[in-house]
Amino acid sequence: MFLIELDMPLSETSVIPANGIWKSTDKTLSFYLQEYQSGACITVVTLNGVDFAAYPDADYSDGIRVWDDLGGRGYPLTLALADSSHGSLTATLPGNNSVTKLVERAFSGTRSSTPQNGIWRSEDDALSFYPQKYEGGSCILVATMDGVRFALFPRPGSE
């Protein structure tokens, strides 16, 4: 996995997508937006909770427009924002599903319990995973070793 770091200041008028778990208003699509300190982000999207596509964006300050997914399969994604927690997502996903959905952030992931939400990596960078916690205490962990294939590990709620 690679990221491009840019040292450009964010515009005061830019709408920046909020970090966390987002869902379509009809609950058929969900995605996990994880920001990096550099101003880049990763967006992991699914329609069915089984097939995932991950999209890196070097600068999320202008919304998210990605022409190719992390696996290099040619899946584009656009997140057009109304504000930092609402917008419209258009993406092509595994199975050639092209969708456009109204979306909103469903959970910010600010709980103080460990592990913290964010992008985690093994010391050799061979494994990356993205834990995302829900308000009810449950957790979803998305893991990949190649940036193409992803495994989802749900954990039922418990504090």
PDB file of C-alpha atoms in Angstrom:
ATOM      1  CA  MET A   1       0.000   0.000   0.000  1.00  0.00           C
ATOM      2  CA  PHE A   2       1.324   3.468  -0.799  1.00  0.00           C
ATOM      3  CA  LEU A   3       0.300   7.010  -0.036  1.00  0.00           C
ATOM      4  CA  ILE A   4       1.315  10.299  -1.568  1.00  0.00           C
ATOM      5  CA  GLU A   5       1.952  12.980   1.022  1.00  0.00           C
ATOM      6  CA  LEU A   6       1.337  16.601   0.093  1.00  0.00           C
ATOM      7  CA  ASP A   7       2.405  19.604   2.157  1.00  0.00           C
ATOM      8  CA  MET A   8      -0.312  21.928   0.908  1.00  0.00           C
ATOM      9  CA  PRO A   9      -2.488  23.885   3.341  1.00  0.00           C
ATOM     10  CA  LEU A  10      -6.200  23.102   3.345  1.00  0.00           C
ATOM     11  CA  SER A  11      -8.444  25.833   1.997  1.00  0.00           C
ATOM     12  CA  GLU A  12     -10.617  27.488   4.622  1.00  0.00           C
ATOM     13  CA  THR A  13     -13.599  27.096   2.300  1.00  0.00           C
ATOM     14  CA  SER A  14     -13.058  23.389   1.553  1.00  0.00           C
ATOM     15  CA  VAL A  15     -15.596  20.892   2.837  1.00  0.00           C
ATOM     16  CA  ILE A  16     -13.652  17.999   4.347  1.00  0.00           C
ATOM     17  CA  PRO A  17     -15.363  14.609   4.774  1.00  0.00           C
ATOM     18  CA  ALA A  18     -15.694  13.487   8.389  1.00  0.00           C
ATOM     19  CA  ASN A  19     -13.755  10.404   9.457  1.00  0.00           C
ATOM     20  CA  GLY A  20     -15.763   7.323  10.468  1.00  0.00           C
ATOM     21  CA  ILE A  21     -18.435   4.940   9.229  1.00  0.00           C
ATOM     22  CA  TRP A  22     -20.823   6.216   6.552  1.00  0.00           C
ATOM     23  CA  LYS A  23     -24.002   4.578   5.236  1.00  0.00           C
ATOM     24  CA  SER A  24     -26.341   5.265   2.368  1.00  0.00           C
ATOM     25  CA  THR A  25     -29.691   6.657   3.420  1.00  0.00           C
ATOM     26  CA  ASP A  26     -31.332   3.417   2.217  1.00  0.00           C
ATOM     27  CA  LYS A  27     -28.765   1.353   4.279  1.00  0.00           C
ATOM     28  CA  THR A  28     -27.673  -0.736   1.255  1.00  0.00           C
ATOM     29  CA  LEU A  29     -24.131   0.641   1.038  1.00  0.00           C
ATOM     30  CA  SER A  30     -21.570   1.373   3.736  1.00  0.00           C
ATOM     31  CA  PHE A  31     -18.046   2.689   3.708  1.00  0.00           C
ATOM     32  CA  TYR A  32     -15.288   3.388   6.167  1.00  0.00           C
ATOM     33  CA  LEU A  33     -13.413   6.634   5.709  1.00  0.00           C
ATOM     34  CA  GLN A  34     -10.012   6.748   7.405  1.00  0.00           C
ATOM     35  CA  GLU A  35      -7.970   9.930   7.244  1.00  0.00           C
ATOM     36  CA  TYR A  36      -4.187  10.138   7.429  1.00  0.00           C
ATOM     37  CA  GLN A  37      -2.319  13.021   9.050  1.00  0.00           C
ATOM     38  CA  SER A  38      -0.824  13.857   5.662  1.00  0.00           C
ATOM     39  CA  GLY A  39      -4.243  14.860   4.277  1.00  0.00           C
ATOM     40  CA  ALA A  40      -4.702  11.594   2.392  1.00  0.00           C
ATOM     41  CA  CYS A  41      -7.425   9.039   3.139  1.00  0.00           C
ATOM     42  CA  ILE A  42      -8.528   5.489   2.438  1.00  0.00           C
ATOM     43  CA  THR A  43     -12.197   4.719   1.718  1.00  0.00           C
ATOM     44  CA  VAL A  44     -13.267   1.045   1.995  1.00  0.00           C
ATOM     45  CA  VAL A  45     -16.696   0.477   0.359  1.00  0.00           C
ATOM     46  CA  THR A  46     -19.109  -2.476   0.332  1.00  0.00           C
ATOM     47  CA  LEU A  47     -22.625  -3.149  -0.902  1.00  0.00           C
ATOM     48  CA  ASN A  48     -23.023  -6.561   0.711  1.00  0.00           C
ATOM     49  CA  GLY A  49     -20.547  -6.834   3.589  1.00  0.00           C
ATOM     50  CA  VAL A  50     -18.600  -9.512   1.672  1.00  0.00           C
ATOM     51  CA  ASP A  51     -17.016  -7.787  -1.346  1.00  0.00           C
ATOM     52  CA  PHE A  52     -14.921  -4.673  -0.690  1.00  0.00           C
ATOM     53  CA  ALA A  53     -13.029  -2.117  -2.731  1.00  0.00           C
ATOM     54  CA  ALA A  54     -10.526   0.318  -1.203  1.00  0.00           C
ATOM     55  CA  TYR A  55      -9.821   3.732  -2.670  1.00  0.00           C
ATOM     56  CA  PRO A  56      -6.793   5.870  -1.723  1.00  0.00           C
ATOM     57  CA  ASP A  57      -7.038   9.638  -2.184  1.00  0.00           C
ATOM     58  CA  ALA A  58      -3.935  11.795  -1.745  1.00  0.00           C
ATOM     59  CA  ASP A  59      -5.952  14.884  -0.712  1.00  0.00           C
ATOM     60  CA  TYR A  60      -9.426  14.564   0.816  1.00  0.00           C
ATOM     61  CA  SER A  61      -9.812  18.324   1.385  1.00  0.00           C
ATOM     62  CA  ASP A  62     -11.731  18.700  -1.886  1.00  0.00           C
ATOM     63  CA  GLY A  63     -14.049  15.742  -1.437  1.00  0.00           C
ATOM     64  CA  ILE A  64     -12.905  12.380  -2.730  1.00  0.00           C
ATOM     65  CA  ARG A  65     -12.393  11.644  -6.431  1.00  0.00           C
ATOM     66  CA  VAL A  66     -10.461   8.474  -7.223  1.00  0.00           C
ATOM     67  CA  TRP A  67     -10.027   7.054 -10.733  1.00  0.00           C
ATOM     68  CA  ASP A  68      -8.685   3.647  -9.670  1.00  0.00           C
ATOM     69  CA  ASP A  69      -9.084   1.486  -6.579  1.00  0.00           C
ATOM     70  CA  LEU A  70      -6.171   0.340  -4.431  1.00  0.00           C
ATOM     71  CA  GLY A  71      -6.177  -3.053  -6.171  1.00  0.00           C
ATOM     72  CA  GLY A  72      -5.703  -1.450  -9.585  1.00  0.00           C
ATOM     73  CA  ARG A  73      -8.902  -2.928 -11.015  1.00  0.00           C
ATOM     74  CA  GLY A  74     -10.125   0.320 -12.548  1.00  0.00           C
ATOM     75  CA  TYR A  75     -12.959   1.002 -10.090  1.00  0.00           C
ATOM     76  CA  PRO A  76     -13.625   4.766  -9.756  1.00  0.00           C
ATOM     77  CA  LEU A  77     -15.211   6.544  -6.782  1.00  0.00           C
ATOM     78  CA  THR A  78     -16.540  10.067  -6.212  1.00  0.00           C
ATOM     79  CA  LEU A  79     -17.809  11.461  -2.911  1.00  0.00           C
ATOM     80  CA  ALA A  80     -19.549  14.796  -3.526  1.00  0.00           C
ATOM     81  CA  LEU A  81     -20.195  16.587  -0.234  1.00  0.00           C
ATOM     82  CA  ALA A  82     -23.104  18.737   0.878  1.00  0.00           C
ATOM     83  CA  ASP A  83     -21.298  19.189   4.218  1.00  0.00           C
ATOM     84  CA  SER A  84     -18.685  17.211   6.162  1.00  0.00           C
ATOM     85  CA  SER A  85     -21.172  14.450   7.111  1.00  0.00           C
ATOM     86  CA  HIS A  86     -23.586  14.290   4.130  1.00  0.00           C
ATOM     87  CA  GLY A  87     -23.254  13.842   0.410  1.00  0.00           C
ATOM     88  CA  SER A  88     -23.539  11.536  -2.562  1.00  0.00           C
ATOM     89  CA  LEU A  89     -21.261   8.579  -3.355  1.00  0.00           C
ATOM     90  CA  THR A  90     -20.840   7.217  -6.878  1.00  0.00           C
ATOM     91  CA  ALA A  91     -18.628   4.137  -7.214  1.00  0.00           C
ATOM     92  CA  THR A  92     -17.931   1.058  -9.270  1.00  0.00           C
ATOM     93  CA  LEU A  93     -17.482  -1.966  -7.003  1.00  0.00           C
ATOM     94  CA  PRO A  94     -16.550  -5.662  -7.386  1.00  0.00           C
ATOM     95  CA  GLY A  95     -19.037  -7.462  -9.617  1.00  0.00           C
ATOM     96  CA  ASN A  96     -19.245  -4.352 -11.842  1.00  0.00           C
ATOM     97  CA  ASN A  97     -21.833  -2.802  -9.572  1.00  0.00           C
ATOM     98  CA  SER A  98     -21.986   0.880 -10.415  1.00  0.00           C
ATOM     99  CA  VAL A  99     -23.993   2.749  -7.800  1.00  0.00           C
ATOM    100  CA  THR A 100     -24.910   6.273  -6.786  1.00  0.00           C
ATOM    101  CA  LYS A 101     -26.294   6.733  -3.272  1.00  0.00           C
ATOM    102  CA  LEU A 102     -27.045   9.553  -0.880  1.00  0.00           C
ATOM    103  CA  VAL A 103     -24.792   8.971   2.130  1.00  0.00           C
ATOM    104  CA  GLU A 104     -24.266  10.278   5.641  1.00  0.00           C
ATOM    105  CA  ARG A 105     -21.812   9.604   8.433  1.00  0.00           C
ATOM    106  CA  ALA A 106     -23.384   7.067  10.766  1.00  0.00           C
ATOM    107  CA  PHE A 107     -20.715   6.918  13.473  1.00  0.00           C
ATOM    108  CA  SER A 108     -17.634   8.983  14.244  1.00  0.00           C
ATOM    109  CA  GLY A 109     -15.651   6.332  16.089  1.00  0.00           C
ATOM    110  CA  THR A 110     -14.499   8.528  18.953  1.00  0.00           C
ATOM    111  CA  ARG A 111     -14.713   5.924  21.737  1.00  0.00           C
ATOM    112  CA  SER A 112     -11.657   5.854  23.982  1.00  0.00           C
ATOM    113  CA  SER A 113     -11.435   2.061  24.318  1.00  0.00           C
ATOM    114  CA  THR A 114      -8.642   0.152  22.611  1.00  0.00           C
ATOM    115  CA  PRO A 115      -7.905  -0.556  19.863  1.00  0.00           C
ATOM    116  CA  GLN A 116      -8.354   2.940  18.524  1.00  0.00           C
ATOM    117  CA  ASN A 117     -10.080   3.468  15.191  1.00  0.00           C
ATOM    118  CA  GLY A 118      -7.557   4.072  12.474  1.00  0.00           C
ATOM    119  CA  ILE A 119      -5.220   2.353  10.087  1.00  0.00           C
ATOM    120  CA  TRP A 120      -2.942  -0.225  11.657  1.00  0.00           C
ATOM    121  CA  ARG A 121      -0.018  -2.020   9.983  1.00  0.00           C
ATOM    122  CA  SER A 122       2.286  -4.875  10.813  1.00  0.00           C
ATOM    123  CA  GLU A 123       5.943  -3.934  11.348  1.00  0.00           C
ATOM    124  CA  ASP A 124       6.866  -5.323   7.918  1.00  0.00           C
ATOM    125  CA  ASP A 125       3.917  -3.485   6.228  1.00  0.00           C
ATOM    126  CA  ALA A 126       2.613  -6.832   4.894  1.00  0.00           C
ATOM    127  CA  LEU A 127      -0.718  -6.574   6.726  1.00  0.00           C
ATOM    128  CA  SER A 128      -2.999  -3.547   7.038  1.00  0.00           C
ATOM    129  CA  PHE A 129      -6.252  -3.445   8.955  1.00  0.00           C
ATOM    130  CA  TYR A 130      -8.892  -0.868   9.725  1.00  0.00           C
ATOM    131  CA  PRO A 131     -10.888  -1.224  12.968  1.00  0.00           C
ATOM    132  CA  GLN A 132     -14.143   0.738  13.082  1.00  0.00           C
ATOM    133  CA  LYS A 133     -16.270   0.757  16.228  1.00  0.00           C
ATOM    134  CA  TYR A 134     -20.023   1.311  16.408  1.00  0.00           C
ATOM    135  CA  GLU A 135     -21.969   3.142  19.101  1.00  0.00           C
ATOM    136  CA  GLY A 136     -23.408  -0.134  20.455  1.00  0.00           C
ATOM    137  CA  GLY A 137     -19.924  -1.442  21.294  1.00  0.00           C
ATOM    138  CA  SER A 138     -19.590  -3.713  18.253  1.00  0.00           C
ATOM    139  CA  CYS A 139     -16.584  -3.498  15.969  1.00  0.00           C
ATOM    140  CA  ILE A 140     -15.789  -4.298  12.344  1.00  0.00           C
ATOM    141  CA  LEU A 141     -12.213  -4.970  11.317  1.00  0.00           C
ATOM    142  CA  VAL A 142     -11.282  -4.949   7.618  1.00  0.00           C
ATOM    143  CA  ALA A 143      -7.904  -6.578   6.871  1.00  0.00           C
ATOM    144  CA  THR A 144      -5.797  -6.930   3.725  1.00  0.00           C
ATOM    145  CA  MET A 145      -2.367  -8.242   2.823  1.00  0.00           C
ATOM    146  CA  ASP A 146      -2.341  -7.101  -0.788  1.00  0.00           C
ATOM    147  CA  GLY A 147      -4.730  -4.158  -1.070  1.00  0.00           C
ATOM    148  CA  VAL A 148      -6.906  -6.194  -3.462  1.00  0.00           C
ATOM    149  CA  ARG A 149      -8.540  -8.889  -1.323  1.00  0.00           C
ATOM    150  CA  PHE A 150     -10.156  -7.906   1.974  1.00  0.00           C
ATOM    151  CA  ALA A 151     -11.470  -9.893   4.916  1.00  0.00           C
ATOM    152  CA  LEU A 152     -14.167  -8.590   7.233  1.00  0.00           C
ATOM    153  CA  PHE A 153     -14.263  -9.554  10.906  1.00  0.00           C
ATOM    154  CA  PRO A 154     -17.387  -8.387  12.787  1.00  0.00           C
ATOM    155  CA  ARG A 155     -17.419  -8.422  16.596  1.00  0.00           C
ATOM    156  CA  PRO A 156     -20.770  -8.253  18.419  1.00  0.00           C
ATOM    157  CA  GLY A 157     -21.316  -5.470  20.914  1.00  0.00           C
ATOM    158  CA  SER A 158     -19.794  -5.678  24.361  1.00  0.00           C
ATOM    159  CA  GLU A 159     -18.106  -3.011  26.411  1.00  0.00           C
TER     160      GLU A 159
END
